[in-house]
mmCIF file of C-alpha atoms in Angstrom:
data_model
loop_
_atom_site.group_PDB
_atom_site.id
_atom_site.type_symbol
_atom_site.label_atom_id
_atom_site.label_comp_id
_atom_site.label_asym_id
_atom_site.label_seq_id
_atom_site.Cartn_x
_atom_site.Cartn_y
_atom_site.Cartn_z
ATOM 1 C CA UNK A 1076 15.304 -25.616 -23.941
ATOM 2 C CA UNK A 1077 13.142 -23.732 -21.343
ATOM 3 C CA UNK A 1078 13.355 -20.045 -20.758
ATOM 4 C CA UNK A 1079 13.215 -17.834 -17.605
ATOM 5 C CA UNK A 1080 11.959 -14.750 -15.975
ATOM 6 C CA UNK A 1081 12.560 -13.456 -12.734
ATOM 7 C CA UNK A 1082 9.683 -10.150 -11.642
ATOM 8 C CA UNK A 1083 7.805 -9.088 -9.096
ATOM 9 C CA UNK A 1084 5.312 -6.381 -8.113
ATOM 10 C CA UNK A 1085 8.007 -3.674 -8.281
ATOM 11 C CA UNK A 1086 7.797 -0.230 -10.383
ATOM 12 C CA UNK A 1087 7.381 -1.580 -14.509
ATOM 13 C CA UNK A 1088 8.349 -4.869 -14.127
ATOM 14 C CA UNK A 1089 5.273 -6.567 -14.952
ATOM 15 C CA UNK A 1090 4.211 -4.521 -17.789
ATOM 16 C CA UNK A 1091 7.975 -4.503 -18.949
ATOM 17 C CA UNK A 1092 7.994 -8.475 -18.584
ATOM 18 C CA UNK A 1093 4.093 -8.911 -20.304
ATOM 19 C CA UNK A 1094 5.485 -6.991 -23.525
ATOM 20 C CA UNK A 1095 9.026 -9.093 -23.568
ATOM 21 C CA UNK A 1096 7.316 -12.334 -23.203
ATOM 22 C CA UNK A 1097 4.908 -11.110 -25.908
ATOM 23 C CA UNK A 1098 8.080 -11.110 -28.363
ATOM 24 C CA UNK A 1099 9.709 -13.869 -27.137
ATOM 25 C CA UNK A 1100 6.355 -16.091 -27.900
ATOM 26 C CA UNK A 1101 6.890 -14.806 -31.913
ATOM 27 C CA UNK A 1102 9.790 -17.636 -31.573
ATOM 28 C CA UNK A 1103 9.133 -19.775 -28.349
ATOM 29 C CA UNK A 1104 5.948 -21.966 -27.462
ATOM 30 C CA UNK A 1105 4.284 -20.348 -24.087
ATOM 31 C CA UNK A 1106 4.598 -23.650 -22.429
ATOM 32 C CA UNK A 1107 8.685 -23.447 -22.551
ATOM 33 C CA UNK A 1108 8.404 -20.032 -20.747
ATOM 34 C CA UNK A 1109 8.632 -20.010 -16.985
ATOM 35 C CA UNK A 1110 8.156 -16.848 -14.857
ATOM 36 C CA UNK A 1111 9.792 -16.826 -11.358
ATOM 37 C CA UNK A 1112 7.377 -14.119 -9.321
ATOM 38 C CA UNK A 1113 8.878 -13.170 -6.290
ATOM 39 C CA UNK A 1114 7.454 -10.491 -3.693
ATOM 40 C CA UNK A 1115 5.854 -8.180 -3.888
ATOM 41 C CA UNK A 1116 2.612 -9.676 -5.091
ATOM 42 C CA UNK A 1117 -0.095 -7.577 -6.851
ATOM 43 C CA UNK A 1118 -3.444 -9.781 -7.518
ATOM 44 C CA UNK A 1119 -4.164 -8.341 -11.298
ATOM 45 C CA UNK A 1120 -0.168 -9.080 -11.893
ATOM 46 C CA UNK A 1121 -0.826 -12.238 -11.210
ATOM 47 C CA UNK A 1122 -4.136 -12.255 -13.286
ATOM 48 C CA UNK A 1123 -2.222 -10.844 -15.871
ATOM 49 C CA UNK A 1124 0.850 -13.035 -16.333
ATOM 50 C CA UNK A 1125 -1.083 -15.768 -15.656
ATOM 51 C CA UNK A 1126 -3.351 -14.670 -19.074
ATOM 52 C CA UNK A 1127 0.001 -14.680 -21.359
ATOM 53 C CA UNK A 1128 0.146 -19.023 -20.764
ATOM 54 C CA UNK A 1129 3.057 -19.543 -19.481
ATOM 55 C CA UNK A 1130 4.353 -21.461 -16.500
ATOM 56 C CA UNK A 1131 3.952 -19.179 -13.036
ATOM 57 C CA UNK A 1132 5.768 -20.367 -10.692
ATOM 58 C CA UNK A 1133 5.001 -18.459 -7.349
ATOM 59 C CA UNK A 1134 8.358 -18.077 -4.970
ATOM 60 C CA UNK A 1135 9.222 -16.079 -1.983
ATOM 61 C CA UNK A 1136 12.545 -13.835 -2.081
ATOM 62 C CA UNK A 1137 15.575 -16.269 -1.661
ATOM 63 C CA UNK A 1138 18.222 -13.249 0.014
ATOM 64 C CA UNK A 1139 17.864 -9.958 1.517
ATOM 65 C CA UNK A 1140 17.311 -6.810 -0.725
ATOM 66 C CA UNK A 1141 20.300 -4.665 -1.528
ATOM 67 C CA UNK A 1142 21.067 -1.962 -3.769
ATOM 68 C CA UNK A 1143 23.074 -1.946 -7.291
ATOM 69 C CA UNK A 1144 23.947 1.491 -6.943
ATOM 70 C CA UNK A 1145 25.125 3.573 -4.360
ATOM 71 C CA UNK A 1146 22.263 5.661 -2.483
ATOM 72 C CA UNK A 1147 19.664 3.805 -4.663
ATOM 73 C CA UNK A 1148 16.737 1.908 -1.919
ATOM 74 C CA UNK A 1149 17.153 -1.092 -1.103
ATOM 75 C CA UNK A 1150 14.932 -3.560 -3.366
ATOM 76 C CA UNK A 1151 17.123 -6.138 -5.799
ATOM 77 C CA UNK A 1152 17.316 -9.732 -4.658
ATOM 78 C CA UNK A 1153 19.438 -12.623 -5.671
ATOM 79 C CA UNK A 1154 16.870 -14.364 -7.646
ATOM 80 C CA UNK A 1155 18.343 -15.097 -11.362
ATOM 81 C CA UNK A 1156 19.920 -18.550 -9.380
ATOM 82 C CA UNK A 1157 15.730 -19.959 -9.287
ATOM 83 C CA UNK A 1158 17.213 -20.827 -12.761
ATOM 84 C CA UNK A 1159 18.918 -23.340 -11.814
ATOM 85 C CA UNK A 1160 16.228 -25.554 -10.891
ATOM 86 C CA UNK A 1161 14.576 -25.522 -14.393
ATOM 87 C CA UNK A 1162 14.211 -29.873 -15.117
ATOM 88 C CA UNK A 1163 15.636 -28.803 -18.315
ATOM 89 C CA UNK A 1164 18.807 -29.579 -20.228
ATOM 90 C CA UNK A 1165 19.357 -26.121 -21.673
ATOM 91 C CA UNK A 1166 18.114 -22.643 -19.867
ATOM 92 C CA UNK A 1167 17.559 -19.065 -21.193
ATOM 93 C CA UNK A 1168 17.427 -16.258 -18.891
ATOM 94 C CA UNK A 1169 15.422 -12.943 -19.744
ATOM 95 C CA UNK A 1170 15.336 -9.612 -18.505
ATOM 96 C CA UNK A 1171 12.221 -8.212 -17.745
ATOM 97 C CA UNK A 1172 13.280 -5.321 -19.997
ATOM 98 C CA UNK A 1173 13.925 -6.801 -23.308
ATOM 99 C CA UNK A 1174 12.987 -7.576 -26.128
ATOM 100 C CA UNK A 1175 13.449 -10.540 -28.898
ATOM 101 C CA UNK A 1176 13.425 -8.438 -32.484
ATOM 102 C CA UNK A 1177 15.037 -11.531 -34.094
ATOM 103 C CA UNK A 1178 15.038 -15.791 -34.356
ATOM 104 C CA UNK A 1179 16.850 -16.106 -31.124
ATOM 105 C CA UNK A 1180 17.598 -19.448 -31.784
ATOM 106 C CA UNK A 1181 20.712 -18.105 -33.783
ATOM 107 C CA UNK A 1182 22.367 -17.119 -30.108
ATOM 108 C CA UNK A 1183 20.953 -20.170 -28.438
ATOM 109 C CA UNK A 1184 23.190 -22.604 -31.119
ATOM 110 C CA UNK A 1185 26.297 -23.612 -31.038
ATOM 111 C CA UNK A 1186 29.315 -25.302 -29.071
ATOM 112 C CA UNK A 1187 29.456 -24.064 -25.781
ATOM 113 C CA UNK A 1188 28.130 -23.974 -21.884
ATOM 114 C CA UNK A 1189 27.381 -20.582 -21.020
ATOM 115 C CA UNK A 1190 27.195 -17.611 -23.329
ATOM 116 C CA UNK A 1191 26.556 -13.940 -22.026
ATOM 117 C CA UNK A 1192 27.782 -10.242 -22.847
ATOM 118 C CA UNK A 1193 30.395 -8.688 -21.436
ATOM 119 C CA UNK A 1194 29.464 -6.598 -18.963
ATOM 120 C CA UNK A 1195 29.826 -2.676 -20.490
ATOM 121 C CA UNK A 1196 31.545 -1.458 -18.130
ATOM 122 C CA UNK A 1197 34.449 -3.673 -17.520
ATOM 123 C CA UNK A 1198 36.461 -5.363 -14.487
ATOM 124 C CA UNK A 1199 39.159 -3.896 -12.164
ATOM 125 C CA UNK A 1200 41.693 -7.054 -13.559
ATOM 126 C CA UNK A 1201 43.894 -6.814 -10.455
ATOM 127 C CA UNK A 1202 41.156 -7.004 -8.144
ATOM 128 C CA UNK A 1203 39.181 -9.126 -10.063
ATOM 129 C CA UNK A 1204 41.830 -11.753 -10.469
ATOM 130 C CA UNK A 1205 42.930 -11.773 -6.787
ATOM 131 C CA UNK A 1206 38.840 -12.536 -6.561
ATOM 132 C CA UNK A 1207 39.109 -15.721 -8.553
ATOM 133 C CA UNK A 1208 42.648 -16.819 -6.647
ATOM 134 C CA UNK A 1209 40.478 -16.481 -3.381
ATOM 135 C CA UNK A 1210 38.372 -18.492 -4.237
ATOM 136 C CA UNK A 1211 40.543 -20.905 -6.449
ATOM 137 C CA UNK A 1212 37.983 -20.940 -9.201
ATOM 138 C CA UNK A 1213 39.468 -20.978 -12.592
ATOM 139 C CA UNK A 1214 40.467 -17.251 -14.287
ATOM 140 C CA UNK A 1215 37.375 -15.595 -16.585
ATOM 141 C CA UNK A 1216 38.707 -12.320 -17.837
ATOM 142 C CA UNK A 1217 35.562 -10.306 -17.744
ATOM 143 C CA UNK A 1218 32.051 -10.186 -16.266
ATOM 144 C CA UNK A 1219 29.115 -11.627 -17.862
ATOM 145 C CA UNK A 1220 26.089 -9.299 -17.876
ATOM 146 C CA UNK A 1221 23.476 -11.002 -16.399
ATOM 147 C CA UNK A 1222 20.262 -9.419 -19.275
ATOM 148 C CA UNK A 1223 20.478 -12.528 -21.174
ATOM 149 C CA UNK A 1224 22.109 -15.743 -20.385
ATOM 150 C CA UNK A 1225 22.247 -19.097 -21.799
ATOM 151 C CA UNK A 1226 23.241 -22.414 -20.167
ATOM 152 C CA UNK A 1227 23.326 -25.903 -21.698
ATOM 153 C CA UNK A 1228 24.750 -28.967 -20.976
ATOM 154 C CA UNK A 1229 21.993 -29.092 -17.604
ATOM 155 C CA UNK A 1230 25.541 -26.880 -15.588
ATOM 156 C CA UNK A 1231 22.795 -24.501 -14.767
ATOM 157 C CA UNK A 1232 21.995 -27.314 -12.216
ATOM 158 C CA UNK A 1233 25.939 -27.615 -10.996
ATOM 159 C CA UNK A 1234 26.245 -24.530 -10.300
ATOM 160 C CA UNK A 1235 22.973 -23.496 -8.460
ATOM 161 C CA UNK A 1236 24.252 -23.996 -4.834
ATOM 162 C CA UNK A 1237 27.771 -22.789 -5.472
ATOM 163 C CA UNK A 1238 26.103 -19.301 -7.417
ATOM 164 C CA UNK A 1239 23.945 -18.742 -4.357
ATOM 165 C CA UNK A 1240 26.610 -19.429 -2.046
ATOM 166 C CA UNK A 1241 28.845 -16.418 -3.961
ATOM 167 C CA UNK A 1242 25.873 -14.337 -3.788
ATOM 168 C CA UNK A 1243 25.913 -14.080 0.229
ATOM 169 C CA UNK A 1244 29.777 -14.222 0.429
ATOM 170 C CA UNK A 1245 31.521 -11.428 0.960
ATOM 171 C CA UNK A 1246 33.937 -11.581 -2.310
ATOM 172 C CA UNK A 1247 35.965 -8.340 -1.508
ATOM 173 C CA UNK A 1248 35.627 -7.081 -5.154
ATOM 174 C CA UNK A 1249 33.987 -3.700 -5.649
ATOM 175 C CA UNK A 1250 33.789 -1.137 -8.246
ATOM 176 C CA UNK A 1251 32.478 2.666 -7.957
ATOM 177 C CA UNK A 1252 29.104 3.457 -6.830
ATOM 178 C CA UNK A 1253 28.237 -0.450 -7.870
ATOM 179 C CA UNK A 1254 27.447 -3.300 -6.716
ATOM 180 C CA UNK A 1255 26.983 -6.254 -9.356
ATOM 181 C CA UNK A 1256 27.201 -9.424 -7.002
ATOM 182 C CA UNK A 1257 24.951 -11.688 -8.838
ATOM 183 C CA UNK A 1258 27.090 -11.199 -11.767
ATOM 184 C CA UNK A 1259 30.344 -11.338 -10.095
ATOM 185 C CA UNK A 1260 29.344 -14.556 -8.328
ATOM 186 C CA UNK A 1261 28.160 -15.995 -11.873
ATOM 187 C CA UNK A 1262 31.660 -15.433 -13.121
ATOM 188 C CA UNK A 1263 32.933 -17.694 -10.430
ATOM 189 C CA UNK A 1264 30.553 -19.973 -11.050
ATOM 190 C CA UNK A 1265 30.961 -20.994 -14.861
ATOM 191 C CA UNK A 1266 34.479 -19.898 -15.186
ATOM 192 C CA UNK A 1267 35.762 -23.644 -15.419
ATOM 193 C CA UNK A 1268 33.291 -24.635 -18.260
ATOM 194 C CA UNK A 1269 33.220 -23.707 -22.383
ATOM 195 C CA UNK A 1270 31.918 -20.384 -22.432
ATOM 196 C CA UNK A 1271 31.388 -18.515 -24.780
ATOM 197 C CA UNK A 1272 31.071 -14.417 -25.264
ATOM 198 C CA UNK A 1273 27.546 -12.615 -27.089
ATOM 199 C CA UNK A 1274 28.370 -10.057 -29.561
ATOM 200 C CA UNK A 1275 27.184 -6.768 -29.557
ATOM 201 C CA UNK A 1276 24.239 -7.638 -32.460
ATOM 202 C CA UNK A 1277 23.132 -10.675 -30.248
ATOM 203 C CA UNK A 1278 22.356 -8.553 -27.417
ATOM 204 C CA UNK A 1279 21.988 -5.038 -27.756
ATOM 205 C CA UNK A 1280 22.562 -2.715 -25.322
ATOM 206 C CA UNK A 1281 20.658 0.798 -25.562
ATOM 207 C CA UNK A 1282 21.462 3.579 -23.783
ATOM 208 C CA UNK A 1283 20.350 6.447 -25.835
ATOM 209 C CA UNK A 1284 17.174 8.470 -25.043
ATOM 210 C CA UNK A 1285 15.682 7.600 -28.553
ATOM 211 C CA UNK A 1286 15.896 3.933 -29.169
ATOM 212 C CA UNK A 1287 17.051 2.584 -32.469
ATOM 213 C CA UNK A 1288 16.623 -1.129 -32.239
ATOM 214 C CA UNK A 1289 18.397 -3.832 -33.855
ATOM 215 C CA UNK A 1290 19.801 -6.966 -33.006
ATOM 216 C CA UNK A 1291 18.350 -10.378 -31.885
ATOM 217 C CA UNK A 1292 17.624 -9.312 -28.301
ATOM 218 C CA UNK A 1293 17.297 -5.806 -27.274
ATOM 219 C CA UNK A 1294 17.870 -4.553 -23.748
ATOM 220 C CA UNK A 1295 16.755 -0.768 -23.149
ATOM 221 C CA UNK A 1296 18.339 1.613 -20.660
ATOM 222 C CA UNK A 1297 16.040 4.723 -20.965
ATOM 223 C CA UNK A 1298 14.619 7.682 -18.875
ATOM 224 C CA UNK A 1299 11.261 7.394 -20.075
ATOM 225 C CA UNK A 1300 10.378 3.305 -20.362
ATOM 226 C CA UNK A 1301 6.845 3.492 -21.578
ATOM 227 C CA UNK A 1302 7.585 6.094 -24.295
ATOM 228 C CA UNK A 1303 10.458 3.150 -25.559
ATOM 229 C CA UNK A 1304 7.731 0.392 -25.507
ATOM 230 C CA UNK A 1305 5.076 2.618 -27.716
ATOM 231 C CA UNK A 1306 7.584 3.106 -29.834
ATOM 232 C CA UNK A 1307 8.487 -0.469 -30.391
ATOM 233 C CA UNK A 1308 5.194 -2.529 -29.994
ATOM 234 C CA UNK A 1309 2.030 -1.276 -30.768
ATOM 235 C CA UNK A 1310 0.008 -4.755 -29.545
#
């Protein structure tokens, strides 16, 4: 089993990623870690991921930029999918911006293919099934959120073209103020295997101002990120 980050240069992401990868090493040898940095480059990133051991693997951006939210700048890329060409028969994905509290081993077993967490905030079901009959992919009633994933069985490798391809399609789904198409093109892209859904204690969302953390992995939402990572690790 090898795990994965995706960071670049950008706002915290680095200093968010050094301190996840810190926890993640209480469980994980630093030699199974590999860190996908993608533009923009910073030299004493570099220097300093390159100090934690692990596997830095130096790519350029694979799409354009977009936004997630409405009137947010342009500045997310599609590159979660680098996972897929991890020579490995099992794959973890990371967010930069989490943290591993418990053995997370206890998520990673088990029967299935993929295993995520529903994504908080739901799916539009008529839209999002008419998405899935487009494309005549097999139904998946909800949308994986795309903080912590697991793949086994090597389909992180089948579906590494056909994810992409998603990514850059237009798949006429939208919600609100949002646009999730990495995640929306993942759910096309396992639906058809055994997947199986996180619960809430395997990966904890936060969205309070004053973290409480529990769980195996914890993923924070807060206005004030370094005050969260004081509070939590002190190394």
């Amino acid at each position: 089993t090898e795990f994965v980050y995706t960071i670049s240069s950008r706002k915290l992401m680095v200093e968010q990623a050094t301190k996840s990868i810190k926890t993640l090493k209480n469980h994980v040898s630093p030699e199974k870690i590999n860190v996908f940095y993608t533009p923009p480059y910073d030299e004493h990133d570099e220097e300093q991921l390159e100090k934690l051991g692990v596997n830095l693997i130096k790519k350029q951006n694979q799409t354009e930029s977009f936004n997630i939210n409405t009137g947010d700048e342009e500045g997310h890329y599609v590159e979660k999918t680098n996972l897929c060409n991890i020579e490995s028969e099992n794959v973890v994905f990371l967010d930069c911006d989490t943290l591993i509290l418990e053995d997370i081993w206890k998520v990673i077993e088990g029967d299935f293919e993929f295993k995520a967490r529903p994504g908080d905030a739901g799916v539009h079901e008529e839209n999002w099934r008419k998405m899935f009959e487009r494309f005549d992919e097999e139904y998946m009633d909800w949308m994986p959120n795309a903080g912590f994933l697991i793949f086994k069985n090597e389909i992180h490798k089948q579906i590494g073209e056909k994810w992409l391809n998603y990514t850059n399609k237009d798949l006429k789904y939208e919600r609100k103020n949002m646009n999730h198409q990495e995640q929306y093109a993942l759910a096309l892209s396992v639906s058809e295997y055994n997947i199986q859904k996180m619960t809430e204690d395997e990966h904890v969302m936060e969205w309070a101002d004053k973290p409480n953390a529990t769980g195996t992995v914890y993923h924070y939402i807060t206005p004030n990120p370094q005050t969260f990572w004081e509070h939590l690790i002190t190394s």
